[in-house]
Amino acid sequence: MKLSLENLAVAFSDPQGGLLPALGPVSLAVGEDEFVCLIGPSGCGKTTLIRVLAGLQAPTSGIALCDGVPIARPMRGFAIMFQEANLMPWRTVLDNIALPLEVAGVPAANRYKTVRALLPLLQLENFDQAYPAELSGGMAQRVALGRVMVQEPQVWLLDEPFGALDALTREKLSLELLQLRSRTTQIIIMVTHNISEAVLLADRVIVLSPRPGRLVADVRVDLPRPRFPEMIYERDFLRLAKRIRASIDEISG
Amino acid sequence: MKLSLENLAVAFSDPQGGLLPALGPVSLAVGEDEFVCLIGPSGCGKTTLIRVLAGLQAPTSGIALCDGVPIARPMRGFAIMFQEANLMPWRTVLDNIALPLEVAGVPAANRYKTVRALLPLLQLENFDQAYPAELSGGMAQRVALGRVMVQEPQVWLLDEPFGALDALTREKLSLELLQLRSRTTQIIIMVTHNISEAVLLADRVIVLSPRPGRLVADVRVDLPRPRFPEMIYERDFLRLAKRIRASIDEISG
Amino acid sequence: MQESSRTATAKIEKRSLSARGNTLRRLSPLATVLLLLLIWLWISDREIISPILVPPPADVAAAFADALADGSLAAHSFTTLGEMFYGLLLGVGIGLAIGYAIAKAPVLEHVLSPIIVAFQSTPIVAYAPLLIIWFGTGPASKVVTTAVIVFFPTLVNTIAGVRAVSPNLLDVMRSLDAGRWQIFRLLELPAASPVLLAGLKTSSTLAVIGAVVGEFVNPQRGLGYLVTSARNRYDTPLVYVSVLTMTAIALSLYSLVALVEWRCLSWRRRSLN
Amino acid sequence: MQESSRTATAKIEKRSLSARGNTLRRLSPLATVLLLLLIWLWISDREIISPILVPPPADVAAAFADALADGSLAAHSFTTLGEMFYGLLLGVGIGLAIGYAIAKAPVLEHVLSPIIVAFQSTPIVAYAPLLIIWFGTGPASKVVTTAVIVFFPTLVNTIAGVRAVSPNLLDVMRSLDAGRWQIFRLLELPAASPVLLAGLKTSSTLAVIGAVVGEFVNPQRGLGYLVTSARNRYDTPLVYVSVLTMTAIALSLYSLVALVEWRCLSWRRRSLN
Amino acid sequence: QSILLTFIPNVQFSPFYVGIDGGYFEEAGFNVTLEHLQEPDVLDLVAVGQANFGIVSGEQVILARAQGRDVVYVFEWFQRYPVGLAYSSALDLSDLSDLSGLKVGIPGRFGASYSGLTTLLHSAGLTEDDIEVVEIGFNAPEVFCLGEIDAAIVYVNNEPLQIRERAQAGDCGAVADVDVVSVASQVDLVSNGMIVSRDLLADEPGAARRMAGALGAALREAIDNPAGAYLTSLNHVDDLPQSADFVAELQAASERQRAFLAANPDRAAIARSRQDLAEALAAQFEAALLTQFNVLLNTIELWEADRLGYSDLASWEAMRETLDLMGYLDGDLGDLADAFTNEFLAGNDG
Ligand SMILES: Nc1ncnc2c1ncn2[C@@H]1O[C@H](COP(=O)(O)OP(=O)(O)OP(=O)(O)O)[C@@H](O)[C@H]1O
Ligand SMILES: Nc1ncnc2c1ncn2[C@@H]1O[C@H](COP(=O)(O)OP(=O)(O)OP(=O)(O)O)[C@@H](O)[C@H]1O
Ligand SMILES: [Mg+2]
Ligand SMILES: [Mg+2]
C-alpha cells in the first residue's frame, strides 16, 4: 500500500465568515513500509492531515490517494487514533477496545479473547470492567490505542498517541509499536511533539510550518533497526534531532 | 498561603465492588512561594491529588490543609486547569476565557478587555470568536490555560497544562508562567511528564510511585533564577534530571 | 480523482449557497402547506370523500372570511390564546422547577412520581366537577387543564436535560465557586437547552389541546367551544376554520420554539458545519 | 479538620449503605401513595370537600371489590390496555423512524413540521367521523387516537437525542466503516437513550389519555366507557375506581420506562458514583 | 347492519336490546349491531351512507338538513322532549316567569339542553338575559347540590332521580327535594328518533319500513314489560346494578306481566301495572339497586304514546321556532315536511 498527497489543502470557514486555510498545499508520498512522524506547531493542520487520510475530511483542493485511488471515505485497512480518547462512556474498557471487532462482526467470545490478550501490554489488566469516567487521562489514551491495535491495520494514523503518558509508559508502548511493525509491513503516520520520540521511531520525520501547514523539512532517519531507547545518546541520533530542531526553530523565525 | 497534605489517601470503588486505592497516603508541605512539579506514572493519582487540593474530591483518609484550614470545597484564590480542556462548546474562545470573570461578576466590557489582552500571549489572536469545536487540540488547551490565567490565582493547580503543545509553544508559555510568577508570590503545582520541563520550572520536583501514588522522591531544584531554556545543557541541570529519571526508573523496578 | 475533488467542490459550494439554503428552508413549510391544499382541493373536487365530511376549500375560505369579518374568530382565538398563555406559563414554570429539583435530588423522583403521573394520566372529565368548583366556570379551569397537560413533557425533559450535563463542566463551575443560580444560568440551561426545547415543543402543541379540551368540558367561548358548536350545527366549514386556526396557533408556537432553538444552537450548527 | 474527614466518612458510608438505599428508593413511591391515601381519608372524614365529589376511600374500596369480583374491571382494563399497547407500538415506532430521519436530514423538519403539528394539535372530535369511516368502530380507531398523541413526544425527543450525539464518536464509528444500522445500534441509540426514554415517559402516560379519549368518542367498552357510564349514573365511587385504574396503568408504564432507564444508565450512575 | 346510537350502552336503549334479543330485527331481515357515537358523527355517517340507521334528536335533523345533509326522520322514538328544569321544591316556580333572576345551570350553549332552556324561557315570555346562565358541563347534580346554582337544565328521566336520591339522603345541601318542570309540559318539541338517508329510501324503500316496524314492536314490548326489558338490557349493558334477588324478582315480575298482557289490557291498565311494580320493588330493594330501573320507568313515560313512531308537523315547527330563537338556523332549510315522514309506520301501509 502506498499513500500520496498531491497539493493537498484544507480550508475551514472562519468565524468572520471568510475562509481559514488550515493545511497545505502539501505534496508527499509515503511508501509501502514507512514510519512517518509529523511534527509542527500547534494548530498547523496535523490533525486535519490525519483526518483527510482517514477519509473523514474532504480536502478543499488537491487530493489524497491510496494506491492511486482517491480517499473519499474511510478505507479498509486504515485505523485512526484521535487526539482525544473519544471513548464511549457507556462501554467498559473491554467493550471500548472490542468495538472495532464488534463492528466487523467478530463473535463476542473471540473478540473478548483478543482484547484480553492485549490488556497486559496496555497495562490495563484490572480495568477491563471500568468505565471511561473511572480512568485517568493516560489510561483512556491507552484504551484508544488498544482500539487501534485490535484492528491490526495496514495503515496506522496516530494523532499524538502518547501525549498523556509518562516517559516510561511512552517508551514501552512505542517500542511495542516498533515490534508489531517489524513483523508485518505497515504504514504508520504519527503526530508527535517529541523530537526524540520521532527520531527514535520514524523512518522519516516531516516538519510542517505554522498554519497553514506546509512541508518545511523531510528528514530521513537512517539509524539502524532495531532501535533502543539507549540510542538517544548516540551521535547520529543527536545530529538528526538537532537538525529537526533547527528546522523547527527556523520556521518560527 | 501554605498548603499541606497529611497522610492524604483517596480510594475509589472499583469495578468489582471493592475499593481501589488511587492515591497515597501522602504527606507534603508546600510553602508560600513554591513551584512544585508532580511526576509519576500514568494512573498513579496525580489528577486525584490536584482535585483534592481544588476541593473537588473528598479524601478517603488524611486531610489537605490550606493555611491550616481543611480544604472541603473550592477555595478562594485557587484555580485549576484540568487535564482535558473542558471548554463550554456553546461559548466562543473569548467567552470561555472570560467565564471566571463573568462568575465573579465583572462587567462585560472589562472582562473582554482583560481577555483580549491575554490572547496574543496564548497565540489565539484571530480566534476570539471561534467555538471550541473549531479549535485544534493545542489551541483548546491554551484556552483552558487562559481561563486559569484570567483568574490571577494565588494557587495554580495545573494538570499537564502543556501536554498537547509543541516544544516551542510549550517553552514560550512556561517561560511566561515563570515571568508571571516572578511578579507576585504564587504557589504553582503542576503535573507534567516531561522531566526537563519540571527541572526547568520547579523549585521542587515530587516523584510519585505507581498507583496508589506515594511520595518516592522530593528533589529540590536549586538552579538560579531567572531560568532560561538554554540551561538544559548545563551540568547542574543534567545532574538533577538524571537523579529524577533514576528515581522514576527505580520505582518501576 | 474526480470523485474526491467533486466532494471538495460540493463542500465549498454548499457554504456559498447557505444564503439560498436559508431561503429554501424558510419556504419549505409553505410548500408543504401548499401541497396539502392541493391534495385537499383534489379530494373535494373529485368527491373522494363526501363534501359533508371534507368541505371544499372555497367553502372553508368563505366561512373563514365570515368569521373574520364578524370578529367572532378573533374573539374565540383570543380566549384560547389567553388560556394557553397562562397555562403554559404555569405548567412550564412548575415543570421546570420540579424537574430541576428532581434532577438534582433523584430521591424526589421516587417520592413525587406517583402524584405526577396520576395528574398526567387522569382524564380531565373525571375531575371536571372539582375543577369547576375550585376554579369556577371562567377561564381559570381551562388554564389549569392546559397547565396540567403541558407540565409533564417539560418535567421529564428538564430532568433528562439537566442530568445529562457534563460532570466535567460542572467541576469547572464548582472550581470557580459559582453559585447555584450561576451554575444554572451559565452551564445547565445552555447545556440542557436542546432537550428542554424538545420538551417545550411537545408542551406548546399540547397547550392547544389542553385549552380546547378544557373548553369541551366546560364550553363558554374559545376555539374549543367554536368547534363543538359548529359541529353541533353541522357547519363543517366552520369546524374546519376553527381547527385550522388551532393548527395555525400550534404551528406558530412550535415555530417560535424552533426559532429559539435555531438561535440557541447556532454554535452547534457552526461547529458541525 | 473535622469537617473534611466527616465528608470523607460520609462518602464511604454512603457506599456501604447503598443496598439499604435501594430498598428505601423502592419504598418511597409506596410511602407517597400511602400519604395521599391518608390525606384522602382525612378530607373525606372531615368532609372538607363534599362526599358527592370526593367519596370516602371505604366506598371506593367497596366499589373496587365489586368491580373486581364481577370481572368487569378486568375486562374494561384489558380493552384499554390493548388499545394502548398497539397505539404505543404504532406511535412510538413511527415517531422513532420519522424522528431519526429528521435528525439526519434537517430539511425534513421544515417540510414535515406543518403536517406533524397539525396532526398533533387537531382535536379528535374534528376528525372523528373520518376516523370511524377509515378504521371502523372497533378498537382500531382508538389505537389510532393513541398513536397520534403518543407520536409527538417520541418524535421531538428522538430528534433532540440523535442530534446531540457527539460528532467525535460519530467519527469513530465512521472510521470503523460502520454501517447505518451499526451506527444506530452501537452509538446513536445508547447515546440518545436518556432523551429517548424521557420522550417515552411522556408518551407512555399520554397513551392512557389517548385510549380513553378514543373511548369517549366511540364508547363500547374500556375504562373510558366505564368512567362515562359511572359518571352518568353519578356513581362517584366507580368513577374513582376507573380513574385510579387508569392511574395505576399509567404508573406501571411509567415505572417500566423508569426501570429500563435505570438499567440503561447504570454506567452513568456508576461513573457519577 | 349497524344502528348508530348516541351516548353509551345504557338501560335507556333497552328497546334496541329487546329488538335484538327478542328477534324483532332478525324477523325483519336485519342482523343488527349497535354502535355508540357522538350525535353529529351519527348524523354525518348516516348522511354519507356509512350506516343505514341512526338515532338522533329532531333538532339535529333540522340543523343538519339546513347544512345539506339529506336525512329523513322516519320514527319518533321519544314522544316527549326529555329535557326539563330541576329546582328545589322549596322554590315556588308554579309560574315559569318566576325564573327571572335565578342562576340556572346548563351543560353548555348547545344541544338539546340549550334548545330546552330556550323553549322554556320563550314559553314563559322570558329571554336568556332575564336569568343568569351558568355553563357547568354535565355536572348538574354536583353543582346543584353544592348550592352553586338555583336550578339546572336536566334530562328529566335521569338527573332528577340522582338529585332526589341525594336530597333524601341529606347529601344535597339545603335541598330536601326537587321538582321538575319539563319542556314537554309547555311545548311539544320533536325529540329523538330514527333517521335514514334519502338515498337509502330511494335504493331500498322496503328497508325503512321493515326497520320502523321492528323498532315499533320492540319499543312496545319494552314499554309494556319494563322488567323484561331491564333483564334484556343486562345482556348488553356491562354495569347495570343487579343482584341475584333482584334478578329473580324481575324474572317473576316479567312472567306475571306476560300473562297480564296476554289478556289485552288497555294502556291505562298497563301504565298502572308499571306503577305497581315500581312501588313493590321500592318496598323490597334499596334505592341504589333500583336507580337504573327507575330511569327506565321514567324514560318509558317519555316513549309512551298510542301511535309509536308518529311525529306531527307542529312539533317540528315548534322546534324550528326554537332554533330560530337561538339563532342557529342560517342555512337553507327547505320544506320542513321533507325532514320527516310517517309513511313507514305500521298501519300506514301504502
Ligand atoms: N471543524 C473546524 N472548523 C473550523 N476550523 C477548524 C476545524 N478544525 C480545525 N480547524 C482549524 O484548522 C487549523 C488546524 O487544526 P488542526 O486540528 O489540524 O491543528 P493541529 O496541527 O492538529 O494542532 P494541535 O497540535 O494543536 O492539535 C486550526 O487553526 C483550527 O482552528
Ligand atoms: N471517578 C473515578 N472512579 C473510579 N476510579 C477512578 C476515578 N478517578 C480516577 N480513578 C482511578 O484512580 C487512579 C488514579 O487516577 P488519576 O486520574 O489520579 O491518575 P493520574 O495520575 O492523573 O494518571 P494520568 O497521568 O494517566 O492522568 C486510576 O487508577 C483511576 O482508574
Ligand atoms: Mg491536533
Ligand atoms: Mg491525570
PDB file of N, CA and C in Angstrom, chain B residues 16 31 52 59 61 63 81 83 116 127 129 131 180 184 196 205 212-213 227 231 247:
ATOM      1  N   GLN B  16     -15.099  -4.200  40.617  1.00  0.00           N
ATOM      2  CA  GLN B  16     -15.515  -5.440  41.277  1.00  0.00           C
ATOM      3  C   GLN B  16     -16.296  -5.170  42.557  1.00  0.00           C
ATOM      4  N   GLY B  31       5.328  25.493  50.552  1.00  0.00           N
ATOM      5  CA  GLY B  31       5.451  26.819  51.158  1.00  0.00           C
ATOM      6  C   GLY B  31       4.916  27.930  50.281  1.00  0.00           C
ATOM      7  N   VAL B  52      -8.124  16.964  44.848  1.00  0.00           N
ATOM      8  CA  VAL B  52      -8.301  17.125  46.294  1.00  0.00           C
ATOM      9  C   VAL B  52      -7.942  18.551  46.697  1.00  0.00           C
ATOM     10  N   PRO B  59     -11.055  13.502  50.367  1.00  0.00           N
ATOM     11  CA  PRO B  59     -10.118  12.419  50.636  1.00  0.00           C
ATOM     12  C   PRO B  59     -10.812  11.291  51.398  1.00  0.00           C
ATOM     13  N   SER B  61      -9.045   9.268  53.471  1.00  0.00           N
ATOM     14  CA  SER B  61      -8.479   9.417  54.813  1.00  0.00           C
ATOM     15  C   SER B  61      -7.408  10.491  54.727  1.00  0.00           C
ATOM     16  N   ILE B  63      -5.907  14.364  55.302  1.00  0.00           N
ATOM     17  CA  ILE B  63      -6.524  15.665  55.125  1.00  0.00           C
ATOM     18  C   ILE B  63      -5.610  16.580  54.316  1.00  0.00           C
ATOM     19  N   MET B  81      -6.502  23.961  36.314  1.00  0.00           N
ATOM     20  CA  MET B  81      -6.565  23.667  34.884  1.00  0.00           C
ATOM     21  C   MET B  81      -6.623  22.153  34.763  1.00  0.00           C
ATOM     22  N   GLN B  83      -7.030  18.254  33.192  1.00  0.00           N
ATOM     23  CA  GLN B  83      -6.236  17.518  32.207  1.00  0.00           C
ATOM     24  C   GLN B  83      -6.861  17.629  30.811  1.00  0.00           C
ATOM     25  N   ARG B 116      -8.931  39.986  26.005  1.00  0.00           N
ATOM     26  CA  ARG B 116      -8.275  40.327  24.742  1.00  0.00           C
ATOM     27  C   ARG B 116      -6.785  40.614  24.943  1.00  0.00           C
ATOM     28  N   PHE B 127      -8.749  34.076  16.931  1.00  0.00           N
ATOM     29  CA  PHE B 127      -9.726  33.014  17.216  1.00  0.00           C
ATOM     30  C   PHE B 127     -10.668  33.365  18.349  1.00  0.00           C
ATOM     31  N   GLN B 129     -13.481  34.655  18.327  1.00  0.00           N
ATOM     32  CA  GLN B 129     -14.884  34.327  18.053  1.00  0.00           C
ATOM     33  C   GLN B 129     -15.087  32.875  17.626  1.00  0.00           C
ATOM     34  N   TYR B 131     -15.517  28.794  18.040  1.00  0.00           N
ATOM     35  CA  TYR B 131     -16.082  27.874  19.032  1.00  0.00           C
ATOM     36  C   TYR B 131     -15.107  26.731  19.273  1.00  0.00           C
ATOM     37  N   LEU B 180       5.256  35.623  35.046  1.00  0.00           N
ATOM     38  CA  LEU B 180       4.075  35.996  35.830  1.00  0.00           C
ATOM     39  C   LEU B 180       4.364  35.813  37.311  1.00  0.00           C
ATOM     40  N   THR B 184       4.508  38.274  41.494  1.00  0.00           N
ATOM     41  CA  THR B 184       3.804  38.149  42.777  1.00  0.00           C
ATOM     42  C   THR B 184       4.108  36.777  43.363  1.00  0.00           C
ATOM     43  N   SER B 196      12.640  17.439  31.869  1.00  0.00           N
ATOM     44  CA  SER B 196      13.359  18.694  31.620  1.00  0.00           C
ATOM     45  C   SER B 196      12.483  19.880  31.992  1.00  0.00           C
ATOM     46  N   VAL B 205      10.688  19.012  42.653  1.00  0.00           N
ATOM     47  CA  VAL B 205      10.050  18.015  41.802  1.00  0.00           C
ATOM     48  C   VAL B 205       9.683  16.829  42.691  1.00  0.00           C
ATOM     49  N   PRO B 212      -1.143   2.850  44.308  1.00  0.00           N
ATOM     50  CA  PRO B 212      -1.561   4.190  44.752  1.00  0.00           C
ATOM     51  C   PRO B 212      -0.335   5.069  44.983  1.00  0.00           C
ATOM     52  N   GLY B 213      -0.350   6.250  44.374  1.00  0.00           N
ATOM     53  CA  GLY B 213       0.829   7.107  44.366  1.00  0.00           C
ATOM     54  C   GLY B 213       1.292   7.532  45.753  1.00  0.00           C
ATOM     55  N   ARG B 227      15.391  31.569  35.040  1.00  0.00           N
ATOM     56  CA  ARG B 227      15.893  30.420  34.276  1.00  0.00           C
ATOM     57  C   ARG B 227      15.592  30.592  32.793  1.00  0.00           C
ATOM     58  N   MET B 231      19.571  26.534  29.783  1.00  0.00           N
ATOM     59  CA  MET B 231      20.084  25.869  30.980  1.00  0.00           C
ATOM     60  C   MET B 231      20.062  24.348  30.870  1.00  0.00           C
ATOM     61  N   SER B 247      15.135   7.976  39.945  1.00  0.00           N
ATOM     62  CA  SER B 247      14.117   7.566  40.929  1.00  0.00           C
ATOM     63  C   SER B 247      12.859   7.046  40.227  1.00  0.00           C
TER      64      SER B 247
END
